[in-house]
């Protein structure tokens, strides 16, 4: 499955496209798409240039990054592996 | 599209008759400026030596920015002014953004082919900096000359 | 150190106003990200994995206490309380919001700092010897020339849209601490047979995907012609450097493909046809800038200090720190005190806001208000009285900055790697942490001696692995981190590129494998022989056997 991710334009925070077309900060809340459906959703997300600095597809299942870029996307989703006190891993779920 | 041109320090849409353009390829095939206004359009990898002797016969040289990140035409413009003494119009064509207009003007460009609605942003960009560190093709004095002038006035 | 006048300040403020406008246009959608990206990069702003990253220039590595305190303030107010010192005398903040960046730049301008041209395809922050003005082996202070280059290259109308980024480094000592042979242009101030000082001009060095040692295209350039000669090099590069392939766009590729001799002729032709007087700064401007770098009012001191000797005798930890971290100063009774940002187990080059303030206090009190940052991601206090060194040490130790490892195995250079960087293929910091802990905690560091380990998380080589005595390069193999080892590199006057030893190792394997390399060195070195010299004598093959030792073959 795929998810759309990007960084918010105004502050750079890592976000994912959720089912209601909003951006969520949590990978587990991301909308999962069949590979075939992903490209048009990404194109629509990319066109939201006032909200998002970049947008691309990642592989994800069950709220976690998968595939070849899994490590990179896990670090993006949680924070630096060498600073557990920083990033989303250090923030309480709101 | 409009061509903005510096005239007496003011940036305004160009009112002169359009010059007849000759490309470098046409030049190589023998096309030459005759009566009227002529512009030579050069790709940004052209060596200026090839056309140096004929520059004075052109009213304008058009230099190209295939993408705004490609700054070769900045060196071409600088050479046209400093090395070859070209005094006519140097016009920027291609992806010409206001954010580069200041550098282009300093390198020797005095005309810009841009969208009409971008005129205001070009005016703003061209006046973004009141001090410069280098001497270039424009008549701005570098800050070291202004420092010297300040010292001389104080002495 | 240099102080801005009204003109310098105006340029920085106007640049911020311009960038504030560009940010507003981006936020409104008038600029696309593709159009905005080169503009933000030329103001030091990247988008990394977790957030934006702002790279602030520390020109030629010199900082005042006021500037360091402002960096601490920025770290607290706009970031997460720390900064990261890079291999090019910059500091990076890892978490700023785009909307705050114009304000951050204003706060920097208040203390005569900026982020102009710390990224992008333009002339970057000019770097130099961190011991400038203090080194015992220096011909003259290179920093006035660095400042002259800084001003000339700032918002240069012709050279702001180059084929690729462009890095210049300047040194004035026999011992090259600025890595001038691995820069796009390296400048080495030296004295010729007539006793005049001028520049050796080295072009086309660099690391990254295609590492190369620079070639000397001029043995001796009269100093007053520095800028016109640089313009000639830049123009040849701007017009002829490749733009069709980002990986072949650096000047080193042009120098290599044309040949150094042909490149030299093109530069000399360009230079001889140029109006030098229009470009070279007048003598009075050179003198004006030089005056800012006049030596501070050193006291006349005895070369030896009783207080220092007494403290060394009483405190063995201090004695060791002083032996490892202090470097000789040109003025009797003074030393250069290096501050390690490589506390074993901590991310290399990171410094907290509180630590920034602590070292700012020390600079103000003990070092004529001067601090330096080094391209090896450490700091130094350039002018400390031997009498004061024990006080400095105790304050550093209290701030958690007491590591005694400058130039030793745990003084590891590492890029941020996949923990932060958008380009990285593998993590660098965890490898650096594990290696540093291994060598520091085993107590064998002093015995190992001079050993430079450098780690990059991708081929772009921000961790300078090519010039590590031991280099480690992180690669991605089907989604897994692997590490390739290179041996025999050096960034200094004996510059050399490391040789790739062989296949990559896993994160677990590479730590032990580097340990085996060091053990092999200890078993086979001659009396007083450094790791690098032993490697050069013994050769790759036998070190390779040691590296792979009992590791499983994949």
XYZ file of C-alpha atoms in Angstrom, chain C:
554
model
C 38.037 40.552 14.183
C 36.150 42.216 11.355
C 33.286 44.544 12.265
C 30.492 45.516 9.869
C 30.261 49.130 8.846
C 27.038 50.741 7.617
C 27.546 49.275 4.134
C 28.055 45.681 5.288
C 25.026 45.936 7.534
C 22.885 47.480 4.793
C 23.681 44.634 2.404
C 22.744 41.995 4.966
C 19.540 43.818 5.970
C 18.492 44.355 2.361
C 19.131 40.701 1.658
C 16.821 39.765 4.527
C 14.140 42.125 3.222
C 14.446 40.481 -0.177
C 14.193 37.004 1.360
C 11.228 38.042 3.511
C 9.501 39.036 0.283
C 10.423 35.733 -1.338
C 9.064 33.786 1.642
C 5.816 35.772 1.416
C 5.565 35.028 -2.301
C 6.141 31.332 -1.619
C 3.529 31.239 1.151
C 1.013 32.989 -1.101
C 1.654 30.516 -3.896
C 3.155 33.118 -6.233
C 6.348 31.066 -6.258
C 6.357 27.311 -6.744
C 8.652 25.169 -4.611
C 10.880 24.598 -7.660
C 11.308 28.342 -8.076
C 11.669 29.002 -4.354
C 14.162 26.251 -3.615
C 17.256 27.895 -5.177
C 16.304 31.174 -3.513
C 15.989 29.665 -0.057
C 19.141 27.620 -0.539
C 21.119 30.765 -1.307
C 19.920 31.957 2.088
C 21.040 28.766 3.785
C 17.628 27.147 4.121
C 17.213 23.449 3.328
C 14.292 21.114 3.756
C 15.550 17.995 5.501
C 13.887 14.859 6.832
C 12.102 16.268 9.857
C 11.972 19.978 9.182
C 13.738 22.881 7.572
C 17.433 23.283 8.362
C 19.143 26.673 8.489
C 22.876 26.812 7.842
C 24.512 29.932 9.226
C 27.949 31.017 8.054
C 30.772 31.489 10.507
C 33.128 33.190 8.062
C 36.626 31.689 8.355
C 35.510 30.177 11.643
C 35.814 33.308 13.802
C 33.149 34.150 16.398
C 32.850 36.650 19.243
C 31.176 35.846 22.548
C 28.284 38.113 21.588
C 27.769 36.163 18.387
C 27.963 32.804 20.168
C 25.414 33.975 22.732
C 23.097 34.996 19.916
C 23.426 31.533 18.372
C 22.446 30.102 21.763
C 19.442 32.421 21.883
C 18.360 31.353 18.395
C 18.762 27.693 19.346
C 16.451 28.210 22.321
C 13.866 30.519 20.795
C 13.478 29.111 17.304
C 14.936 25.630 17.504
C 15.240 22.771 19.973
C 18.051 24.102 22.110
C 21.116 23.030 20.164
C 23.111 23.514 16.997
C 25.418 21.400 14.861
C 28.892 22.485 13.766
C 29.681 21.396 10.230
C 32.832 20.484 8.345
C 32.808 23.877 6.622
C 32.775 26.243 9.578
C 29.022 26.680 9.548
C 26.453 26.036 12.252
C 23.202 24.296 11.420
C 19.878 24.581 13.188
C 17.758 21.521 12.557
C 14.215 22.603 13.350
C 13.349 26.194 12.341
C 9.968 27.061 10.810
C 10.008 28.744 7.400
C 7.847 31.578 8.703
C 10.422 32.340 11.427
C 13.499 32.339 9.214
C 13.409 36.031 8.185
C 13.233 36.928 11.901
C 16.110 34.574 12.695
C 18.149 36.246 9.973
C 17.380 39.655 11.522
C 18.589 38.378 14.880
C 21.786 37.192 13.211
C 22.254 40.519 11.438
C 22.096 42.242 14.838
C 25.383 40.504 15.639
C 26.915 40.818 12.161
C 26.141 37.297 11.000
C 24.238 35.878 8.052
C 23.283 32.750 6.138
C 23.973 34.231 2.720
C 25.298 31.703 0.192
C 25.699 28.879 2.685
C 24.053 26.702 0.065
C 23.150 26.894 -3.607
C 25.251 26.948 -6.743
C 27.276 29.941 -5.680
C 30.449 30.773 -3.811
C 30.003 29.376 -0.310
C 31.330 30.416 3.068
C 35.089 30.892 2.798
C 36.933 28.712 5.297
C 40.329 28.971 6.889
C 42.751 27.730 9.501
C 41.068 27.776 12.912
C 44.417 28.771 14.415
C 44.719 31.885 12.212
C 46.403 34.722 14.058
C 47.576 32.346 16.774
C 49.459 29.501 15.099
C 53.146 29.220 15.780
C 53.806 28.093 12.185
C 51.869 30.848 10.409
C 53.363 33.238 7.820
C 50.678 35.838 8.306
C 47.028 35.948 9.342
C 44.998 34.638 6.362
C 41.725 36.109 7.609
C 41.962 39.566 6.018
C 42.053 37.763 2.657
C 39.134 35.593 3.688
C 37.116 38.695 4.530
C 38.115 40.279 1.206
C 36.882 37.122 -0.546
C 33.717 37.097 1.563
C 32.810 40.610 0.506
C 33.708 40.102 -3.153
C 31.765 36.840 -3.425
C 28.666 38.138 -1.632
C 25.833 38.675 -4.135
C 28.299 38.528 -6.998
C 26.280 39.448 -10.088
C 28.135 37.094 -12.405
C 28.818 34.102 -10.153
C 25.583 33.431 -8.300
C 24.193 30.883 -10.787
C 27.207 28.656 -11.284
C 27.056 25.091 -12.614
C 27.429 23.851 -9.033
C 28.428 24.899 -5.515
C 31.849 26.442 -5.058
C 34.070 26.255 -1.985
C 37.179 28.286 -1.273
C 39.623 27.700 1.590
C 42.676 29.709 2.637
C 45.657 28.712 4.754
C 48.869 30.501 5.690
C 50.710 27.793 7.624
C 53.032 25.018 6.599
C 50.701 22.625 8.367
C 47.453 22.840 6.394
C 44.512 22.847 8.794
C 42.094 24.157 6.147
C 42.220 21.204 3.719
C 43.023 23.517 0.809
C 43.844 20.655 -1.575
C 40.313 19.297 -1.411
C 38.475 22.534 -2.185
C 37.265 23.945 -5.505
C 39.887 26.621 -4.956
C 42.537 26.296 -2.278
C 44.779 29.243 -1.510
C 48.035 28.796 0.342
C 49.861 31.897 1.464
C 53.599 31.333 1.305
C 56.828 33.217 0.950
C 58.764 33.128 -2.333
C 62.507 33.277 -2.898
C 62.472 37.071 -2.779
C 60.797 36.977 0.614
C 57.441 38.238 -0.700
C 54.227 36.569 0.371
C 51.693 35.484 -2.209
C 49.236 32.727 -2.959
C 49.718 29.281 -4.366
C 46.470 28.766 -6.271
C 45.131 25.221 -6.215
C 42.063 24.395 -8.289
C 39.798 21.423 -8.764
C 40.078 19.576 -5.498
C 36.994 18.207 -3.860
C 35.353 15.215 -2.253
C 31.855 14.013 -3.068
C 31.113 11.457 -5.729
C 34.354 11.994 -7.649
C 37.030 12.896 -5.110
C 40.097 14.660 -6.444
C 43.168 16.389 -5.111
C 43.440 19.929 -6.451
C 46.060 20.971 -8.999
C 48.309 23.958 -8.579
C 47.732 26.337 -11.491
C 49.867 29.139 -10.114
C 52.767 28.822 -7.719
C 52.847 32.457 -6.755
C 50.115 35.040 -7.199
C 50.849 38.524 -5.854
C 48.332 39.072 -3.084
C 46.940 42.308 -4.475
C 45.710 40.451 -7.588
C 43.793 37.784 -5.693
C 40.310 38.902 -6.698
C 40.996 39.495 -10.374
C 42.598 36.063 -10.575
C 39.644 34.474 -8.781
C 37.296 36.231 -11.220
C 39.210 34.744 -14.137
C 38.900 31.234 -12.683
C 35.224 31.732 -11.933
C 34.461 33.054 -15.421
C 36.143 30.126 -17.134
C 34.185 27.801 -14.878
C 30.871 29.622 -15.261
C 31.108 29.541 -19.047
C 32.592 26.073 -19.504
C 31.635 23.966 -16.499
C 29.168 21.205 -17.354
C 25.514 21.868 -16.670
C 24.010 18.784 -18.301
C 24.853 16.447 -15.434
C 24.794 17.529 -11.799
C 27.389 14.890 -10.935
C 29.875 16.292 -13.411
C 29.279 19.974 -12.796
C 31.944 20.762 -10.199
C 35.058 22.582 -11.340
C 37.176 19.504 -10.591
C 35.553 17.703 -13.530
C 36.351 20.626 -15.845
C 39.957 20.788 -14.652
C 40.279 17.035 -15.010
C 38.677 16.767 -18.463
C 40.494 19.784 -19.905
C 43.713 18.954 -18.144
C 45.236 21.218 -15.521
C 47.629 22.821 -18.005
C 44.910 23.674 -20.492
C 42.695 24.975 -17.711
C 45.573 27.071 -16.403
C 46.084 28.612 -19.864
C 42.394 29.457 -20.158
C 42.527 31.177 -16.773
C 45.728 33.052 -17.570
C 44.282 34.197 -20.922
C 41.121 35.377 -19.252
C 43.090 37.108 -16.528
C 45.506 38.849 -18.878
C 42.573 40.236 -20.873
C 40.737 41.498 -17.817
C 40.673 44.939 -16.284
C 42.420 43.975 -13.050
C 42.227 47.440 -11.562
C 38.426 47.315 -11.754
C 38.313 44.133 -9.704
C 41.271 44.132 -7.324
C 40.579 46.125 -4.183
C 42.687 49.231 -3.690
C 45.544 49.067 -1.204
C 43.740 51.267 1.301
C 40.782 48.867 1.407
C 43.101 45.916 1.973
C 44.751 47.854 4.809
C 41.381 48.858 6.243
C 40.331 45.215 6.474
C 43.725 44.072 7.706
C 43.554 46.489 10.647
C 40.568 44.600 12.033
C 42.754 41.539 12.398
C 45.542 43.237 14.303
C 46.809 40.967 17.094
C 45.030 41.447 20.427
C 47.008 43.140 23.250
C 49.014 40.103 24.339
C 50.818 40.412 27.648
C 54.529 39.891 27.875
C 54.726 36.558 29.662
C 57.291 33.964 30.559
C 57.097 30.971 28.232
C 56.486 28.669 31.185
C 53.765 29.043 33.809
C 54.200 27.893 37.384
C 50.435 27.798 37.918
C 50.029 25.584 34.848
C 52.820 23.226 35.943
C 51.391 22.988 39.440
C 47.887 22.193 38.151
C 49.251 19.568 35.804
C 51.124 17.899 38.602
C 48.072 17.906 40.869
C 45.382 16.885 38.385
C 46.278 14.059 36.034
C 43.082 14.454 34.017
C 43.940 18.076 33.376
C 47.486 17.153 32.470
C 46.158 14.755 29.869
C 43.612 17.265 28.548
C 46.295 19.941 28.218
C 48.640 17.551 26.429
C 45.972 16.451 23.958
C 43.826 19.567 23.471
C 46.249 22.490 23.775
C 48.294 23.609 20.766
C 51.347 25.886 20.613
C 50.764 29.620 20.300
C 53.053 32.074 18.565
C 53.226 34.290 21.657
C 55.178 33.033 24.706
C 53.003 32.147 27.680
C 49.874 31.564 25.580
C 48.327 28.423 24.154
C 45.490 27.563 21.799
C 42.872 25.656 23.779
C 40.867 23.242 21.668
C 37.361 22.408 22.844
C 36.188 18.992 21.749
C 32.592 18.673 20.544
C 33.167 14.923 20.400
C 32.237 13.817 23.880
C 32.279 10.049 23.373
C 28.711 8.833 22.955
C 27.324 12.213 21.859
C 26.541 13.224 18.258
C 29.744 14.736 16.784
C 29.653 18.519 16.424
C 26.438 19.079 18.368
C 26.480 21.804 21.011
C 23.672 22.822 23.367
C 22.600 26.409 23.968
C 23.954 26.236 27.522
C 27.309 25.009 26.223
C 27.399 27.819 23.653
C 26.919 30.286 26.483
C 29.574 28.599 28.597
C 32.204 28.833 25.871
C 31.129 32.408 25.081
C 31.840 33.301 28.714
C 35.263 31.641 28.491
C 36.113 33.444 25.255
C 35.182 36.746 26.792
C 37.098 36.161 29.975
C 40.168 34.286 28.766
C 40.636 34.636 25.000
C 40.258 38.272 23.975
C 36.607 37.599 23.194
C 37.417 35.228 20.350
C 36.222 31.749 19.539
C 36.904 29.621 16.524
C 35.053 26.754 14.937
C 37.060 24.108 13.147
C 36.383 22.094 10.032
C 36.767 19.043 12.228
C 33.605 20.077 14.084
C 35.306 21.322 17.217
C 35.862 24.749 18.754
C 38.915 26.499 20.013
C 39.858 29.419 22.198
C 42.728 30.895 20.199
C 44.552 32.970 22.822
C 44.586 31.520 26.343
C 47.270 32.277 28.918
C 48.902 29.133 30.243
C 48.240 30.648 33.679
C 44.496 30.461 32.955
C 44.335 27.090 31.279
C 43.329 25.151 34.393
C 40.416 27.517 35.030
C 39.338 27.141 31.417
C 39.544 23.364 31.663
C 37.466 23.201 34.834
C 34.776 25.408 33.321
C 34.705 23.280 30.175
C 34.450 20.119 32.212
C 31.568 21.589 34.205
C 29.813 22.373 30.919
C 30.248 18.800 29.705
C 32.940 19.859 27.231
C 35.976 18.370 28.911
C 36.709 15.583 26.417
C 40.447 15.219 25.825
C 40.555 13.707 22.380
C 41.573 16.293 19.759
C 43.156 14.395 16.877
C 42.614 11.036 18.559
C 40.486 8.063 17.571
C 37.299 9.327 19.239
C 37.564 12.785 17.628
C 35.424 11.493 14.784
C 34.081 13.712 12.028
C 30.587 12.689 10.967
C 27.867 14.247 8.865
C 24.299 14.259 10.253
C 23.498 11.219 8.104
C 20.122 9.565 7.830
C 19.091 10.774 11.286
C 18.541 14.230 9.804
C 19.586 14.536 6.179
C 17.338 14.202 3.173
C 20.196 12.996 0.974
C 21.677 10.378 3.278
C 21.602 6.661 2.561
C 22.646 5.488 5.999
C 23.133 6.799 9.501
C 26.531 8.239 10.428
C 26.093 9.378 14.013
C 25.436 5.952 15.599
C 28.598 4.548 14.005
C 30.592 7.524 15.264
C 29.121 7.082 18.736
C 29.965 3.400 18.938
C 33.486 3.842 17.613
C 34.180 6.781 19.912
C 32.935 4.871 22.950
C 35.013 1.866 22.013
C 38.270 3.785 21.702
C 37.715 6.293 24.500
C 36.437 3.904 27.135
C 39.031 1.193 26.496
C 41.745 3.671 27.484
C 43.797 2.867 24.388
C 43.397 6.228 22.655
C 46.644 7.766 23.812
C 48.509 4.689 22.700
C 46.821 4.733 19.269
C 47.765 8.394 18.817
C 46.964 10.505 15.767
C 44.045 8.832 13.999
C 41.413 10.595 11.929
C 38.195 8.663 11.435
C 35.657 10.365 9.187
C 32.161 9.127 8.414
C 29.736 10.152 5.670
C 26.167 8.927 5.312
C 26.223 9.182 1.539
C 28.460 9.713 -1.453
C 28.239 13.506 -1.133
C 30.911 13.094 1.541
C 30.007 15.885 3.961
C 31.770 13.745 6.568
C 34.957 13.939 4.437
C 35.446 10.160 4.558
C 37.769 10.268 1.538
C 40.367 12.133 3.596
C 40.038 10.117 6.790
C 42.965 7.931 7.772
C 40.040 5.588 8.183
C 36.991 6.646 6.194
C 33.550 5.119 6.545
C 30.887 5.617 3.889
C 27.288 4.646 4.520
C 25.484 3.031 1.598
C 22.023 1.652 1.126
C 21.803 -1.943 -0.033
C 18.202 -2.937 -0.699
C 16.950 -0.907 2.232
C 19.693 -1.936 4.640
C 22.536 0.215 5.912
C 26.009 -0.923 4.903
C 29.347 0.742 5.438
C 32.319 0.859 3.114
C 35.756 1.485 4.582
C 38.474 3.555 2.922
C 42.053 3.761 4.154
C 44.924 6.170 3.816
C 43.233 9.492 3.215
C 44.548 12.795 4.531
C 43.223 16.345 4.218
C 46.432 18.164 5.071
C 49.609 19.236 3.311
C 50.177 15.558 2.456
C 46.650 15.370 1.019
C 45.609 11.960 -0.215
C 42.374 10.188 -1.025
C 41.566 7.009 0.802
C 41.447 3.714 -1.065
C 38.274 1.645 -0.917
C 39.122 -1.572 0.850
C 36.341 -3.816 -0.327
C 32.756 -4.827 0.182
C 30.526 -3.047 2.675
C 29.950 -4.197 6.220
C 26.851 -4.037 8.379
C 26.636 -1.497 11.194
C 27.536 -4.159 13.732
C 30.417 -5.505 11.706
C 31.996 -2.187 10.834
C 32.660 -1.171 14.433
C 34.566 -4.356 15.169
C 36.275 -4.231 11.791
C 37.646 -0.750 12.461
C 38.763 -2.057 15.846
C 40.700 -4.808 14.078
C 42.365 -2.271 11.778
C 43.581 -0.387 14.801
C 44.771 -3.565 16.511
C 46.662 -4.518 13.367
C 48.290 -1.100 13.357
C 49.296 -1.433 17.007
C 50.851 -4.823 16.327
C 52.814 -3.713 13.275
C 53.769 -0.083 13.795
C 57.326 1.054 14.200
C 58.423 3.252 17.063
C 56.513 6.541 16.906
C 54.826 5.709 13.589
C 51.332 7.156 13.053
C 48.488 5.009 11.736
C 48.619 6.820 8.392
C 52.354 6.297 7.997
C 52.087 2.662 8.957
C 49.339 2.230 6.383
C 51.434 3.904 3.706
C 54.360 1.639 4.513
C 52.509 -1.636 4.900
C 49.876 -1.154 2.211
C 46.242 -1.892 1.551
C 46.389 -5.665 1.194
C 47.469 -6.501 4.717
C 45.152 -3.948 6.256
C 42.390 -5.442 4.167
C 43.021 -8.856 5.667
C 42.817 -7.271 9.097
C 39.610 -5.428 8.246
C 37.701 -8.490 7.139
C 39.331 -10.748 9.751
C 36.689 -13.052 11.092
C 33.720 -11.104 9.702
C 31.343 -13.254 7.731
C 31.667 -13.012 3.995
C 28.408 -11.861 2.391
